[in-house]
């Protein structure tokens, strides 16, 4: 089992940047695919990005490709989401999630979730 705690959210202007972090408990962090998903008010939760266990492979939603970068530090049990060129469509509660089988675009595939960190973009 793994427990996840997100941080780094906040208010940023359109075109600005934020870096989200997700700290995981336990000694088995490297056994999990890690992902970021987000949910805006009135919308369904959606996939943003995922990273393989070793960090060698990454996956992105089309809406964030070229702007967001997911990375991980297995020595520190942490996964990151660098968000650049933030747009008015990006504000949401951003969640960190983990699964030991693989990554998926479907939120229901993930076994473990954090509480989320809020990202707000002002125009």
Short mmCIF file of C-alpha atoms in Angstrom, two decimals:
data_model
loop_
_atom_site.label_atom_id
_atom_site.label_comp_id
_atom_site.label_asym_id
_atom_site.label_seq_id
_atom_site.Cartn_x
_atom_site.Cartn_y
_atom_site.Cartn_z
CA UNK A 1 0.00 0.00 0.00
CA UNK A 2 1.15 3.55 -0.64
CA UNK A 3 -0.03 6.88 0.72
CA UNK A 4 0.26 9.97 -1.46
CA UNK A 5 0.44 13.66 -0.51
CA UNK A 6 0.39 16.37 -3.16
CA UNK A 7 1.76 19.90 -2.83
CA UNK A 8 2.71 22.85 -4.99
CA UNK A 9 -0.65 24.06 -6.20
CA UNK A 10 -1.58 27.71 -6.16
CA UNK A 11 -2.61 30.74 -8.15
CA UNK A 12 -0.70 31.63 -11.29
CA UNK A 13 -1.31 33.92 -14.23
CA UNK A 14 -2.08 32.63 -17.70
CA UNK A 15 1.19 31.64 -19.31
CA UNK A 16 2.85 31.05 -15.97
CA UNK A 17 4.35 27.92 -14.44
CA UNK A 18 3.85 25.71 -11.42
CA UNK A 19 5.58 22.58 -10.20
CA UNK A 20 3.50 20.02 -8.38
CA UNK A 21 5.03 17.40 -6.11
CA UNK A 22 3.63 14.16 -4.78
CA UNK A 23 5.37 12.47 -1.87
CA UNK A 24 4.73 8.76 -1.37
CA UNK A 25 5.08 6.77 1.80
CA UNK A 26 6.52 3.30 2.02
CA UNK A 27 9.50 1.50 0.55
CA UNK A 28 7.83 0.25 -2.62
CA UNK A 29 7.45 3.49 -4.53
CA UNK A 30 9.54 2.22 -7.44
CA UNK A 31 7.07 -0.64 -7.99
CA UNK A 32 4.31 1.76 -9.04
CA UNK A 33 3.41 3.56 -12.19
CA UNK A 34 2.61 7.10 -11.13
CA UNK A 35 0.16 9.50 -12.71
CA UNK A 36 -1.36 12.92 -12.43
CA UNK A 37 -5.06 13.42 -13.07
CA UNK A 38 -7.23 16.47 -12.64
CA UNK A 39 -10.83 17.40 -12.05
CA UNK A 40 -12.40 20.77 -12.72
CA UNK A 41 -15.73 21.80 -11.17
CA UNK A 42 -18.63 20.16 -13.00
CA UNK A 43 -16.35 17.97 -15.08
CA UNK A 44 -15.19 14.38 -14.89
CA UNK A 45 -11.77 13.50 -13.60
CA UNK A 46 -9.31 13.23 -16.49
CA UNK A 47 -5.87 11.83 -17.15
CA UNK A 48 -3.02 14.32 -17.43
CA UNK A 49 0.26 12.39 -17.42
CA UNK A 50 1.88 9.15 -16.26
CA UNK A 51 5.36 7.78 -15.80
CA UNK A 52 6.72 4.26 -15.73
CA UNK A 53 8.27 2.64 -12.67
CA UNK A 54 11.83 3.49 -13.68
CA UNK A 55 10.93 6.85 -15.16
CA UNK A 56 12.11 5.83 -18.61
CA UNK A 57 8.68 6.20 -20.22
CA UNK A 58 6.18 9.02 -19.96
CA UNK A 59 2.66 9.48 -21.29
CA UNK A 60 0.61 12.65 -21.73
CA UNK A 61 -2.88 13.77 -22.58
CA UNK A 62 -2.97 15.66 -25.86
CA UNK A 63 -4.17 18.76 -24.06
CA UNK A 64 -0.92 19.09 -22.07
CA UNK A 65 1.69 17.66 -24.45
CA UNK A 66 4.57 20.03 -24.90
CA UNK A 67 3.58 22.09 -21.84
CA UNK A 68 3.66 19.66 -18.92
CA UNK A 69 6.46 17.32 -17.88
CA UNK A 70 6.15 14.42 -15.45
CA UNK A 71 9.21 13.09 -13.66
CA UNK A 72 10.05 11.04 -10.62
CA UNK A 73 12.80 10.59 -8.07
CA UNK A 74 12.64 7.05 -6.74
CA UNK A 75 15.32 7.75 -4.14
CA UNK A 76 13.06 10.42 -2.64
CA UNK A 77 9.73 8.66 -3.27
CA UNK A 78 8.47 11.69 -5.15
CA UNK A 79 6.80 12.36 -8.48
CA UNK A 80 6.62 15.81 -10.05
CA UNK A 81 4.52 17.62 -12.60
CA UNK A 82 6.14 20.68 -14.15
CA UNK A 83 3.42 22.79 -15.72
CA UNK A 84 4.40 25.54 -18.13
CA UNK A 85 2.37 27.87 -20.32
CA UNK A 86 -0.68 27.42 -18.14
CA UNK A 87 -3.99 28.13 -19.86
CA UNK A 88 -7.49 29.06 -18.68
CA UNK A 89 -8.48 25.40 -19.34
CA UNK A 90 -5.95 24.05 -16.84
CA UNK A 91 -7.43 25.07 -13.46
CA UNK A 92 -8.53 22.02 -11.50
CA UNK A 93 -7.86 19.92 -8.47
CA UNK A 94 -4.79 17.93 -9.44
CA UNK A 95 -4.45 14.42 -8.05
CA UNK A 96 -1.50 12.10 -7.80
CA UNK A 97 -2.32 8.42 -8.32
CA UNK A 98 -0.50 5.11 -8.33
CA UNK A 99 -0.97 1.68 -9.83
CA UNK A 100 1.38 -1.27 -9.86
CA UNK A 101 0.10 -2.84 -13.10
CA UNK A 102 0.59 0.00 -15.55
CA UNK A 103 -0.77 3.34 -16.60
CA UNK A 104 -4.22 4.08 -17.94
CA UNK A 105 -6.23 7.01 -19.24
CA UNK A 106 -9.10 5.77 -17.07
CA UNK A 107 -9.14 7.18 -13.53
CA UNK A 108 -10.85 4.02 -12.29
CA UNK A 109 -7.69 2.02 -13.05
CA UNK A 110 -5.67 3.62 -10.27
CA UNK A 111 -5.60 2.02 -6.86
CA UNK A 112 -4.15 4.79 -4.72
CA UNK A 113 -4.92 8.49 -4.65
CA UNK A 114 -3.79 11.61 -2.88
CA UNK A 115 -6.10 14.34 -1.60
CA UNK A 116 -5.34 16.71 -4.46
CA UNK A 117 -3.82 20.15 -4.79
CA UNK A 118 -5.67 23.09 -6.30
CA UNK A 119 -4.35 24.90 -9.36
CA UNK A 120 -5.94 28.22 -10.28
CA UNK A 121 -5.08 30.26 -13.36
CA UNK A 122 -5.94 33.93 -13.58
CA UNK A 123 -6.26 35.84 -16.81
#
